[in-house]
XYZ file of C-alpha atoms in Angstrom:
84
model
C 214.094 -8.874 111.558
C 215.066 -5.720 109.595
C 214.769 -7.113 106.069
C 211.242 -8.402 106.535
C 209.712 -5.703 108.686
C 208.100 -2.539 107.471
C 209.481 0.472 109.380
C 206.145 0.835 111.251
C 206.295 -2.712 112.460
C 209.862 -2.594 113.344
C 209.311 0.462 115.526
C 206.420 -1.221 117.296
C 208.631 -4.313 117.885
C 211.242 -2.117 119.370
C 208.718 -0.311 121.717
C 209.252 3.053 120.010
C 206.427 5.336 118.998
C 205.734 5.370 115.279
C 206.702 8.860 113.913
C 207.197 10.126 110.402
C 210.875 10.918 111.188
C 211.637 7.358 112.523
C 209.851 5.733 109.551
C 211.687 8.008 107.012
C 215.148 7.404 108.605
C 214.633 3.649 108.553
C 213.491 3.649 104.921
C 216.343 5.822 103.642
C 218.975 3.810 105.486
C 217.511 0.611 104.283
C 217.402 1.784 100.712
C 220.816 3.359 100.651
C 223.014 0.336 100.233
C 225.854 2.050 101.985
C 226.481 3.892 105.294
C 225.369 7.582 105.307
C 226.429 10.619 107.144
C 223.785 12.683 108.944
C 223.996 15.245 106.053
C 223.678 12.626 103.464
C 220.621 11.148 105.247
C 218.992 14.627 105.451
C 219.453 15.090 101.677
C 217.777 11.751 100.946
C 214.654 12.304 103.191
C 211.504 12.791 101.143
C 211.222 16.236 99.571
C 208.267 18.523 100.251
C 208.348 17.991 104.046
C 210.458 19.881 106.599
C 212.862 17.626 108.605
C 214.432 18.886 111.864
C 218.117 18.047 112.138
C 217.981 17.528 115.802
C 214.971 15.190 115.568
C 216.937 13.142 112.977
C 219.972 12.990 115.257
C 217.741 11.823 118.123
C 216.216 9.208 115.884
C 219.587 7.847 114.940
C 220.649 7.804 118.537
C 217.492 5.895 119.607
C 217.918 3.334 116.856
C 221.578 2.842 117.870
C 220.515 2.214 121.528
C 218.025 -0.375 120.322
C 220.827 -2.022 118.380
C 219.067 -1.597 114.946
C 221.682 0.675 113.642
C 225.388 1.127 113.971
C 227.483 4.215 113.824
C 231.085 4.153 112.410
C 233.491 7.033 112.659
C 236.112 7.623 109.923
C 239.594 8.848 110.314
C 238.330 12.279 109.254
C 236.031 12.332 112.288
C 232.871 11.785 110.145
C 230.290 9.553 111.547
C 228.368 7.212 109.275
C 225.146 5.398 109.989
C 223.912 2.077 108.742
C 221.189 -0.458 109.628
C 222.567 -3.743 111.080
């Protein structure tokens, strides 16, 4: 499902509204090749646009609820996010 779907189509399949933040988060996680922290994700979002930290957290939470993404906590209490 994830590999073949564009972020827009994936969001529609999940019943989520298509937003710039959701599309960007999915694109960054897909292209990262490794799990990212919230801070790393924020740094990799497209430049030239403002990104709200809380909106990105909410997006991560929604995608985790929909079982599209997984969060993993390290021993240092840092949470990493990755697409399933």
